[in-house]
């Protein structure tokens, strides 16, 4: 692919991944775990002044993901899951000074994200249940070397601790789902907290057997360490992003088919965005910023059919959006189809996204899986089969036709 638009140069992009996992049943419960190794390399282009091809500018990255969980039942009516995740990323940038780019780059970015979560599901009776638990997340990162100037920074760390609960009551007149969580987080030497909520009321409409559901909920997002401390584009004054959403939906199941429609309204305060200040990407005055407020509404339509003869699944999801934000598309359409015949499985996927400040686009993915036996599977995937040119970031193209081949072995 080419990293820049209006360029005929082909930039190398490679990605290799290996995942090893296990699942072991014990007398007390079930222990599951996996570890994933990901290595990638991508050639880059000069994006500060000349916006031209740069044959010796590239980035290498390696990532390790580890997940371990234990599922058990302390009591007959209580299920508990304890899970932990470790993520380590190292990304290296290199560029040799030449006539295309006179800057020498030799920079490394390291980050770690570790988390621990405990979730309890208590069945109080046939109609009522309670989910409650807590989670802990720690993120740390540092950069070193030279990236258009020195980017040496100390190790920066931020943590958050969340406590949550969700009560569900199934009632013939009006069912209820009520949840809340409070998160305590650190920023520099300061500590603060944010509270979010979730309330849903739902019931079946008599005679037509259709579920109607109304929901009000809130959510938040902390700025990442990269967004805060990136030596070139970071902004340590970023506030927490907060959102409120209202939804009302109708859904109905007919045999193997399910249909639904949802109207939604969302208000986002202090949304964390990339602000290019209307200058060419990537430029020295670009940075991450909080926007004052972002509002959008829309409709979502979903049709799904499962397990009908050779058809494993067929789904169409269409969403429309009404917003003054030029980064939100006016529509998004996804279509997916899965077929299984003996040991062969086939998948077809089409994604279409409406116009934003960038042109609308559409691409097609396909996949083929073959089960050699009960423990061994080979697969082939193709992204952007018809090699369409499209952008999700201004001036940068997304990958064209990309092929993936893999092997899965279960022990």
CSV table of N, CA and C in Angstrom, one decimal, residues 40-200:
chain,number,residue,atom,x,y,z
A,40,UNK,N,5.0,-6.5,13.8
A,40,UNK,CA,4.6,-5.8,12.6
A,40,UNK,C,5.7,-4.8,12.1
A,41,UNK,N,5.7,-4.5,10.8
A,41,UNK,CA,6.5,-3.5,10.3
A,41,UNK,C,5.8,-2.7,9.2
A,42,UNK,N,6.0,-1.4,9.2
A,42,UNK,CA,5.3,-0.6,8.2
A,42,UNK,C,6.3,0.5,7.7
A,43,UNK,N,6.4,0.7,6.4
A,43,UNK,CA,7.2,1.8,5.8
A,43,UNK,C,6.3,3.0,5.9
A,44,UNK,N,6.9,4.2,6.2
A,44,UNK,CA,6.2,5.5,6.4
A,44,UNK,C,6.7,6.4,5.3
A,45,UNK,N,6.0,7.6,5.3
A,45,UNK,CA,6.4,8.7,4.3
A,45,UNK,C,6.6,10.0,5.1
A,46,UNK,N,7.2,10.9,4.4
A,46,UNK,CA,7.5,12.2,5.0
A,46,UNK,C,6.2,13.0,5.0
A,47,UNK,N,5.8,13.4,6.2
A,47,UNK,CA,4.4,14.1,6.4
A,47,UNK,C,4.5,15.4,7.1
A,48,UNK,N,5.6,16.1,7.1
A,48,UNK,CA,5.8,17.4,7.8
A,48,UNK,C,6.0,18.5,6.8
A,49,UNK,N,6.6,18.3,5.7
A,49,UNK,CA,6.8,19.5,4.8
A,49,UNK,C,6.6,19.1,3.4
A,50,UNK,N,7.4,18.1,2.9
A,50,UNK,CA,7.3,17.8,1.4
A,50,UNK,C,6.1,16.8,1.1
A,51,UNK,N,5.6,16.1,2.1
A,51,UNK,CA,4.6,15.1,1.8
A,51,UNK,C,4.9,14.2,0.7
A,52,UNK,N,6.0,13.5,0.8
A,52,UNK,CA,6.5,12.7,-0.3
A,52,UNK,C,7.0,11.4,0.2
A,53,UNK,N,7.3,10.5,-0.8
A,53,UNK,CA,7.8,9.2,-0.4
A,53,UNK,C,9.1,9.2,0.3
A,54,UNK,N,9.3,8.4,1.2
A,54,UNK,CA,10.6,8.3,2.0
A,54,UNK,C,10.9,6.8,2.1
A,55,UNK,N,11.9,6.3,1.3
A,55,UNK,CA,12.1,4.9,1.2
A,55,UNK,C,12.8,4.3,2.4
A,56,UNK,N,13.4,5.1,3.3
A,56,UNK,CA,14.1,4.4,4.4
A,56,UNK,C,13.4,4.8,5.8
A,57,UNK,N,12.2,5.3,5.8
A,57,UNK,CA,11.5,5.7,7.0
A,57,UNK,C,10.5,4.6,7.3
A,58,UNK,N,10.6,4.0,8.5
A,58,UNK,CA,9.8,2.8,8.9
A,58,UNK,C,9.5,2.8,10.4
A,59,UNK,N,8.6,2.0,10.8
A,59,UNK,CA,8.3,1.7,12.2
A,59,UNK,C,8.2,0.2,12.4
A,60,UNK,N,8.8,-0.3,13.4
A,60,UNK,CA,8.7,-1.7,13.8
A,60,UNK,C,7.9,-1.8,15.2
A,61,UNK,N,7.1,-2.8,15.4
A,61,UNK,CA,6.4,-2.9,16.6
A,61,UNK,C,6.3,-4.4,17.1
A,62,UNK,N,6.3,-4.6,18.4
A,62,UNK,CA,6.1,-5.9,18.9
A,62,UNK,C,5.1,-5.7,20.1
A,63,UNK,N,4.2,-6.7,20.3
A,63,UNK,CA,3.3,-6.6,21.3
A,63,UNK,C,3.0,-8.0,21.9
A,64,UNK,N,2.9,-8.1,23.2
A,64,UNK,CA,2.5,-9.3,23.9
A,64,UNK,C,1.2,-9.1,24.7
A,65,UNK,N,0.3,-10.0,24.5
A,65,UNK,CA,-1.0,-9.9,25.2
A,65,UNK,C,-1.2,-11.2,26.0
A,66,UNK,N,-1.5,-11.1,27.3
A,66,UNK,CA,-1.7,-12.2,28.2
A,66,UNK,C,-3.0,-12.1,28.9
A,67,UNK,N,-3.8,-13.2,28.9
A,67,UNK,CA,-5.1,-13.2,29.6
A,67,UNK,C,-5.2,-14.5,30.4
A,68,UNK,N,-5.6,-14.4,31.6
A,68,UNK,CA,-5.8,-15.5,32.5
A,68,UNK,C,-7.1,-15.3,33.3
A,69,UNK,N,-8.0,-16.3,33.3
A,69,UNK,CA,-9.3,-16.2,34.0
A,69,UNK,C,-9.6,-17.5,34.7
A,70,UNK,N,-10.3,-17.3,35.8
A,70,UNK,CA,-10.8,-18.5,36.6
A,70,UNK,C,-12.3,-18.4,36.9
A,71,UNK,N,-13.0,-19.4,36.5
A,71,UNK,CA,-14.5,-19.4,36.6
A,71,UNK,C,-14.9,-20.4,37.6
A,72,UNK,N,-15.6,-20.0,38.6
A,72,UNK,CA,-16.0,-21.0,39.6
A,72,UNK,C,-17.3,-20.6,40.3
A,73,UNK,N,-17.9,-21.5,41.1
A,73,UNK,CA,-19.2,-21.2,41.8
A,73,UNK,C,-19.0,-21.4,43.3
A,74,UNK,N,-18.8,-20.3,44.0
A,74,UNK,CA,-18.7,-20.4,45.5
A,74,UNK,C,-19.9,-20.9,46.1
A,75,UNK,N,-21.1,-20.6,45.5
A,75,UNK,CA,-22.4,-21.1,46.0
A,75,UNK,C,-23.2,-21.6,44.8
A,76,UNK,N,-24.2,-22.3,45.0
A,76,UNK,CA,-25.0,-22.8,43.9
A,76,UNK,C,-25.7,-21.7,43.1
A,77,UNK,N,-26.0,-20.6,43.8
A,77,UNK,CA,-26.6,-19.4,43.1
A,77,UNK,C,-25.7,-18.3,42.8
A,78,UNK,N,-24.3,-18.5,42.9
A,78,UNK,CA,-23.4,-17.5,42.7
A,78,UNK,C,-22.2,-18.0,41.8
A,79,UNK,N,-22.1,-17.3,40.7
A,79,UNK,CA,-21.0,-17.5,39.7
A,79,UNK,C,-19.9,-16.4,39.8
A,80,UNK,N,-18.7,-16.7,39.9
A,80,UNK,CA,-17.6,-15.7,40.0
A,80,UNK,C,-16.6,-16.0,38.9
A,81,UNK,N,-16.1,-14.9,38.3
A,81,UNK,CA,-15.0,-14.9,37.4
A,81,UNK,C,-13.9,-13.9,37.8
A,82,UNK,N,-12.7,-14.4,38.0
A,82,UNK,CA,-11.6,-13.6,38.3
A,82,UNK,C,-10.7,-13.6,37.0
A,83,UNK,N,-10.4,-12.4,36.5
A,83,UNK,CA,-9.6,-12.4,35.2
A,83,UNK,C,-8.5,-11.3,35.3
A,84,UNK,N,-7.4,-11.6,34.7
A,84,UNK,CA,-6.3,-10.6,34.6
A,84,UNK,C,-5.8,-10.5,33.2
A,85,UNK,N,-5.4,-9.3,32.8
A,85,UNK,CA,-4.8,-9.1,31.5
A,85,UNK,C,-3.5,-8.3,31.6
A,86,UNK,N,-2.5,-8.7,30.8
A,86,UNK,CA,-1.3,-7.9,30.7
A,86,UNK,C,-1.0,-7.6,29.2
A,87,UNK,N,-0.6,-6.4,29.0
A,87,UNK,CA,-0.3,-6.0,27.6
A,87,UNK,C,0.9,-5.1,27.6
A,88,UNK,N,1.9,-5.6,26.7
A,88,UNK,CA,3.2,-4.8,26.6
A,88,UNK,C,3.4,-4.5,25.1
A,89,UNK,N,3.7,-3.2,24.8
A,89,UNK,CA,3.9,-2.8,23.5
A,89,UNK,C,5.2,-2.0,23.4
A,90,UNK,N,6.0,-2.3,22.4
A,90,UNK,CA,7.2,-1.6,22.1
A,90,UNK,C,7.2,-1.2,20.6
A,91,UNK,N,7.3,0.1,20.3
A,91,UNK,CA,7.3,0.6,18.9
A,91,UNK,C,8.5,1.4,18.7
A,92,UNK,N,9.2,1.1,17.5
A,92,UNK,CA,10.4,1.7,17.2
A,92,UNK,C,10.3,2.5,15.9
A,93,UNK,N,10.8,3.7,15.8
A,93,UNK,CA,10.8,4.5,14.6
A,93,UNK,C,12.2,4.8,14.1
A,94,UNK,N,12.4,4.6,12.8
A,94,UNK,CA,13.8,4.8,12.3
A,94,UNK,C,13.7,5.6,11.0
A,95,UNK,N,14.6,6.6,10.8
A,95,UNK,CA,14.7,7.3,9.5
A,95,UNK,C,16.2,7.8,9.4
A,96,UNK,N,16.7,7.6,8.2
A,96,UNK,CA,18.1,8.1,7.9
A,96,UNK,C,18.0,9.4,7.1
A,97,UNK,N,18.7,10.4,7.4
A,97,UNK,CA,18.7,11.6,6.7
A,97,UNK,C,19.0,11.5,5.3
A,98,UNK,N,18.2,12.0,4.4
A,98,UNK,CA,18.5,12.0,3.0
A,98,UNK,C,17.8,13.2,2.3
A,99,UNK,N,17.8,13.3,1.0
A,99,UNK,CA,17.2,14.4,0.3
A,99,UNK,C,15.7,14.5,0.5
A,100,UNK,N,15.0,13.4,0.8
A,100,UNK,CA,13.6,13.4,1.0
A,100,UNK,C,13.3,14.0,2.4
A,101,UNK,N,14.0,13.5,3.4
A,101,UNK,CA,13.8,13.9,4.7
A,101,UNK,C,15.1,14.1,5.4
A,102,UNK,N,15.5,15.3,5.8
A,102,UNK,CA,16.8,15.6,6.4
A,102,UNK,C,16.8,15.3,7.8
A,103,UNK,N,15.7,14.9,8.4
A,103,UNK,CA,15.7,14.6,9.9
A,103,UNK,C,16.1,13.2,10.1
A,104,UNK,N,16.9,12.9,11.1
A,104,UNK,CA,17.3,11.6,11.5
A,104,UNK,C,16.4,11.2,12.7
A,105,UNK,N,15.7,10.0,12.6
A,105,UNK,CA,14.8,9.5,13.6
A,105,UNK,C,15.3,8.2,14.1
A,106,UNK,N,15.4,8.1,15.5
A,106,UNK,CA,15.7,6.9,16.2
A,106,UNK,C,15.0,6.9,17.5
A,107,UNK,N,13.8,6.5,17.5
A,107,UNK,CA,12.9,6.7,18.7
A,107,UNK,C,12.2,5.4,19.1
A,108,UNK,N,12.0,5.2,20.4
A,108,UNK,CA,11.3,4.0,20.9
A,108,UNK,C,10.2,4.5,21.9
A,109,UNK,N,9.0,3.8,21.8
A,109,UNK,CA,7.9,4.1,22.7
A,109,UNK,C,7.6,2.7,23.3
A,110,UNK,N,7.5,2.7,24.7
A,110,UNK,CA,7.1,1.5,25.4
A,110,UNK,C,5.9,1.8,26.3
A,111,UNK,N,5.0,0.8,26.3
A,111,UNK,CA,3.8,1.0,27.2
A,111,UNK,C,3.4,-0.3,27.7
A,112,UNK,N,2.7,-0.3,28.9
A,112,UNK,CA,2.2,-1.5,29.6
A,112,UNK,C,0.8,-1.1,30.1
A,113,UNK,N,-0.2,-2.0,29.8
A,113,UNK,CA,-1.5,-1.9,30.4
A,113,UNK,C,-1.9,-3.2,31.1
A,114,UNK,N,-2.1,-3.1,32.4
A,114,UNK,CA,-2.4,-4.3,33.2
A,114,UNK,C,-3.7,-4.1,33.9
A,115,UNK,N,-4.5,-5.2,34.0
A,115,UNK,CA,-5.8,-5.0,34.6
A,115,UNK,C,-6.2,-6.3,35.4
A,116,UNK,N,-7.0,-6.1,36.4
A,116,UNK,CA,-7.5,-7.2,37.2
A,116,UNK,C,-9.0,-7.0,37.4
A,117,UNK,N,-9.9,-8.0,37.2
A,117,UNK,CA,-11.3,-7.8,37.3
A,117,UNK,C,-11.9,-9.0,38.0
A,118,UNK,N,-12.9,-8.7,38.9
A,118,UNK,CA,-13.7,-9.7,39.6
A,118,UNK,C,-15.1,-9.4,39.4
A,119,UNK,N,-15.8,-10.4,38.8
A,119,UNK,CA,-17.3,-10.2,38.5
A,119,UNK,C,-18.0,-11.4,39.2
A,120,UNK,N,-19.1,-11.0,39.9
A,120,UNK,CA,-20.0,-12.0,40.6
A,120,UNK,C,-21.4,-11.9,40.0
A,121,UNK,N,-22.0,-13.0,39.7
A,121,UNK,CA,-23.3,-13.1,39.2
A,121,UNK,C,-24.2,-13.9,40.2
A,122,UNK,N,-25.0,-13.1,41.0
A,122,UNK,CA,-25.9,-13.7,42.0
A,122,UNK,C,-27.3,-13.9,41.5
A,123,UNK,N,-27.8,-15.1,41.4
A,123,UNK,CA,-29.2,-15.4,41.1
A,123,UNK,C,-30.0,-15.4,42.4
A,124,UNK,N,-30.8,-14.4,42.5
A,124,UNK,CA,-31.6,-14.2,43.8
A,124,UNK,C,-32.8,-15.1,43.7
A,125,UNK,N,-33.5,-15.2,42.6
A,125,UNK,CA,-34.6,-16.1,42.4
A,125,UNK,C,-34.8,-16.2,40.9
A,126,UNK,N,-35.9,-16.8,40.4
A,126,UNK,CA,-36.1,-16.9,39.0
A,126,UNK,C,-36.3,-15.6,38.2
A,127,UNK,N,-36.7,-14.6,39.0
A,127,UNK,CA,-36.9,-13.3,38.3
A,127,UNK,C,-35.9,-12.2,38.6
A,128,UNK,N,-35.1,-12.4,39.6
A,128,UNK,CA,-34.1,-11.3,40.0
A,128,UNK,C,-32.7,-11.9,40.0
A,129,UNK,N,-31.8,-11.0,39.6
A,129,UNK,CA,-30.3,-11.3,39.6
A,129,UNK,C,-29.6,-10.0,39.9
A,130,UNK,N,-28.3,-10.2,40.4
A,130,UNK,CA,-27.5,-9.1,40.7
A,130,UNK,C,-26.1,-9.4,40.3
A,131,UNK,N,-25.5,-8.5,39.5
A,131,UNK,CA,-24.1,-8.6,39.0
A,131,UNK,C,-23.3,-7.5,39.8
A,132,UNK,N,-22.2,-7.9,40.4
A,132,UNK,CA,-21.4,-6.9,41.1
A,132,UNK,C,-20.0,-7.3,41.1
A,133,UNK,N,-19.1,-6.3,41.2
A,133,UNK,CA,-17.7,-6.6,41.2
A,133,UNK,C,-16.8,-5.3,41.2
A,134,UNK,N,-15.6,-5.5,40.8
A,134,UNK,CA,-14.6,-4.4,40.8
A,134,UNK,C,-13.5,-4.7,39.8
A,135,UNK,N,-12.9,-3.6,39.3
A,135,UNK,CA,-11.7,-3.8,38.4
A,135,UNK,C,-10.7,-2.8,38.7
A,136,UNK,N,-9.4,-3.1,38.3
A,136,UNK,CA,-8.3,-2.2,38.5
A,136,UNK,C,-7.5,-2.2,37.2
A,137,UNK,N,-7.1,-1.0,36.8
A,137,UNK,CA,-6.3,-0.8,35.5
A,137,UNK,C,-5.2,0.1,35.8
A,138,UNK,N,-4.0,-0.3,35.4
A,138,UNK,CA,-2.8,0.5,35.5
A,138,UNK,C,-2.1,0.6,34.1
A,139,UNK,N,-1.9,1.8,33.7
A,139,UNK,CA,-1.2,2.1,32.4
A,139,UNK,C,0.1,2.9,32.7
A,140,UNK,N,1.1,2.4,32.0
A,140,UNK,CA,2.4,3.2,32.1
A,140,UNK,C,3.1,3.2,30.8
A,141,UNK,N,3.9,4.2,30.6
A,141,UNK,CA,4.6,4.4,29.3
A,141,UNK,C,5.7,5.4,29.3
A,142,UNK,N,6.6,5.3,28.4
A,142,UNK,CA,7.7,6.2,28.3
A,142,UNK,C,8.2,6.2,26.8
A,143,UNK,N,8.9,7.3,26.4
A,143,UNK,CA,9.5,7.4,25.1
A,143,UNK,C,10.9,7.8,25.3
A,144,UNK,N,11.7,7.5,24.3
A,144,UNK,CA,13.1,7.8,24.3
A,144,UNK,C,13.7,7.9,22.9
A,145,UNK,N,14.8,8.7,22.8
A,145,UNK,CA,15.4,8.8,21.5
A,145,UNK,C,15.1,10.2,20.8
A,146,UNK,N,15.2,10.2,19.5
A,146,UNK,CA,15.0,11.4,18.7
A,146,UNK,C,14.0,11.2,17.7
A,147,UNK,N,12.9,12.1,17.7
A,147,UNK,CA,11.8,12.1,16.7
A,147,UNK,C,11.6,13.5,16.3
A,148,UNK,N,12.3,14.0,15.3
A,148,UNK,CA,12.3,15.4,15.0
A,148,UNK,C,12.6,16.3,16.2
A,149,UNK,N,13.6,15.8,17.0
A,149,UNK,CA,13.9,16.5,18.2
A,149,UNK,C,13.9,15.4,19.3
A,150,UNK,N,14.5,15.7,20.5
A,150,UNK,CA,14.5,14.8,21.6
A,150,UNK,C,13.1,14.5,22.1
A,151,UNK,N,12.8,13.3,22.4
A,151,UNK,CA,11.5,12.9,23.0
A,151,UNK,C,11.7,12.1,24.3
A,152,UNK,N,12.9,12.3,24.9
A,152,UNK,CA,13.1,11.6,26.2
A,152,UNK,C,12.1,12.0,27.2
A,153,UNK,N,11.4,11.1,27.8
A,153,UNK,CA,10.4,11.4,28.9
A,153,UNK,C,10.5,10.3,29.9
A,154,UNK,N,10.2,10.7,31.2
A,154,UNK,CA,10.3,9.7,32.3
A,154,UNK,C,9.1,8.7,32.1
A,155,UNK,N,9.1,7.7,32.9
A,155,UNK,CA,7.9,6.8,32.9
A,155,UNK,C,6.7,7.5,33.6
A,156,UNK,N,5.6,7.6,32.8
A,156,UNK,CA,4.4,8.2,33.3
A,156,UNK,C,3.4,7.0,33.6
A,157,UNK,N,2.6,7.2,34.6
A,157,UNK,CA,1.7,6.2,35.1
A,157,UNK,C,0.3,6.8,35.4
A,158,UNK,N,-0.8,6.1,35.1
A,158,UNK,CA,-2.1,6.5,35.6
A,158,UNK,C,-2.9,5.2,35.9
A,159,UNK,N,-3.7,5.3,36.9
A,159,UNK,CA,-4.4,4.1,37.4
A,159,UNK,C,-5.9,4.4,37.6
A,160,UNK,N,-6.7,3.4,37.6
A,160,UNK,CA,-8.2,3.6,37.9
A,160,UNK,C,-8.7,2.4,38.6
A,161,UNK,N,-9.6,2.6,39.5
A,161,UNK,CA,-10.2,1.5,40.3
A,161,UNK,C,-11.7,1.7,40.1
A,162,UNK,N,-12.5,0.7,39.6
A,162,UNK,CA,-13.9,0.8,39.4
A,162,UNK,C,-14.7,-0.2,40.3
A,163,UNK,N,-15.8,0.2,40.8
A,163,UNK,CA,-16.7,-0.6,41.5
A,163,UNK,C,-18.1,-0.5,40.9
A,164,UNK,N,-18.7,-1.7,40.5
A,164,UNK,CA,-19.9,-1.6,39.7
A,164,UNK,C,-20.9,-2.7,40.2
A,165,UNK,N,-22.2,-2.4,39.9
A,165,UNK,CA,-23.3,-3.3,40.2
A,165,UNK,C,-24.4,-3.2,39.2
A,166,UNK,N,-25.1,-4.3,39.0
A,166,UNK,CA,-26.3,-4.2,38.0
A,166,UNK,C,-27.4,-5.2,38.5
A,167,UNK,N,-28.5,-4.6,38.7
A,167,UNK,CA,-29.7,-5.4,39.2
A,167,UNK,C,-30.7,-5.6,38.1
A,168,UNK,N,-31.2,-6.8,37.9
A,168,UNK,CA,-32.1,-7.1,36.9
A,168,UNK,C,-33.3,-7.8,37.5
A,169,UNK,N,-34.5,-7.3,37.1
A,169,UNK,CA,-35.8,-7.9,37.6
A,169,UNK,C,-36.7,-8.1,36.4
A,170,UNK,N,-37.0,-9.4,36.2
A,170,UNK,CA,-37.9,-9.7,35.1
A,170,UNK,C,-39.3,-9.8,35.7
A,171,UNK,N,-40.2,-9.0,35.1
A,171,UNK,CA,-41.6,-8.9,35.6
A,171,UNK,C,-42.6,-8.8,34.5
A,172,UNK,N,-43.7,-9.5,34.6
A,172,UNK,CA,-44.7,-9.5,33.5
A,172,UNK,C,-45.3,-8.2,33.2
A,173,UNK,N,-45.3,-7.3,34.1
A,173,UNK,CA,-45.8,-5.9,33.8
A,173,UNK,C,-44.7,-5.0,33.2
A,174,UNK,N,-43.6,-4.9,33.9
A,174,UNK,CA,-42.5,-4.0,33.5
A,174,UNK,C,-41.2,-4.5,34.1
A,175,UNK,N,-40.3,-4.9,33.3
A,175,UNK,CA,-39.0,-5.4,33.7
A,175,UNK,C,-38.0,-4.3,33.8
A,176,UNK,N,-37.0,-4.5,34.7
A,176,UNK,CA,-36.1,-3.4,35.0
A,176,UNK,C,-34.6,-3.9,35.0
A,177,UNK,N,-33.7,-3.1,34.5
A,177,UNK,CA,-32.3,-3.3,34.6
A,177,UNK,C,-31.7,-2.0,35.1
A,178,UNK,N,-31.1,-2.0,36.3
A,178,UNK,CA,-30.5,-0.8,36.9
A,178,UNK,C,-29.1,-1.1,37.3
A,179,UNK,N,-28.2,-0.2,36.8
A,179,UNK,CA,-26.8,-0.4,37.1
A,179,UNK,C,-26.1,0.9,37.3
A,180,UNK,N,-25.0,0.8,38.0
A,180,UNK,CA,-24.2,2.0,38.3
A,180,UNK,C,-22.7,1.6,38.6
A,181,UNK,N,-21.8,2.5,38.4
A,181,UNK,CA,-20.4,2.3,38.7
A,181,UNK,C,-19.7,3.6,39.1
A,182,UNK,N,-18.8,3.5,40.0
A,182,UNK,CA,-18.0,4.6,40.3
A,182,UNK,C,-16.5,4.3,40.1
A,183,UNK,N,-15.8,5.1,39.4
A,183,UNK,CA,-14.4,4.9,39.1
A,183,UNK,C,-13.5,6.0,39.8
A,184,UNK,N,-12.5,5.5,40.5
A,184,UNK,CA,-11.5,6.4,41.1
A,184,UNK,C,-10.3,6.4,40.2
A,185,UNK,N,-9.8,7.5,39.8
A,185,UNK,CA,-8.6,7.5,38.9
A,185,UNK,C,-7.6,8.5,39.4
A,186,UNK,N,-6.3,8.3,39.0
A,186,UNK,CA,-5.2,9.2,39.3
A,186,UNK,C,-4.8,9.9,38.1
A,187,UNK,N,-4.4,11.2,38.3
A,187,UNK,CA,-3.8,12.0,37.2
A,187,UNK,C,-2.8,12.8,37.8
A,188,UNK,N,-1.5,12.5,37.4
A,188,UNK,CA,-0.4,13.2,38.1
A,188,UNK,C,-0.4,12.8,39.6
A,189,UNK,N,-0.4,13.8,40.4
A,189,UNK,CA,-0.5,13.6,41.9
A,189,UNK,C,-1.9,13.8,42.4
A,190,UNK,N,-2.9,14.1,41.5
A,190,UNK,CA,-4.3,14.3,41.8
A,190,UNK,C,-5.1,13.1,41.7
A,191,UNK,N,-6.1,13.0,42.5
A,191,UNK,CA,-7.1,11.9,42.4
A,191,UNK,C,-8.5,12.4,42.3
A,192,UNK,N,-9.3,11.7,41.5
A,192,UNK,CA,-10.7,12.2,41.3
A,192,UNK,C,-11.5,11.0,41.1
A,193,UNK,N,-12.8,11.2,40.9
A,193,UNK,CA,-13.7,10.0,40.6
A,193,UNK,C,-14.9,10.5,39.7
A,194,UNK,N,-15.5,9.5,39.0
A,194,UNK,CA,-16.6,9.8,38.1
A,194,UNK,C,-17.6,8.7,38.3
A,195,UNK,N,-18.9,9.0,38.3
A,195,UNK,CA,-20.0,8.1,38.5
A,195,UNK,C,-20.8,8.0,37.2
A,196,UNK,N,-21.1,6.7,36.8
A,196,UNK,CA,-21.9,6.5,35.6
A,196,UNK,C,-23.1,5.6,36.0
A,197,UNK,N,-24.1,5.6,35.2
A,197,UNK,CA,-25.4,4.9,35.5
A,197,UNK,C,-25.9,4.2,34.2
A,198,UNK,N,-26.8,3.3,34.4
A,198,UNK,CA,-27.5,2.6,33.3
A,198,UNK,C,-28.9,2.1,33.8
A,199,UNK,N,-30.0,2.6,33.2
A,199,UNK,CA,-31.3,2.3,33.5
A,199,UNK,C,-32.1,1.8,32.3
A,200,UNK,N,-32.7,0.6,32.3
A,200,UNK,CA,-33.5,0.1,31.2
A,200,UNK,C,-34.8,-0.4,31.8
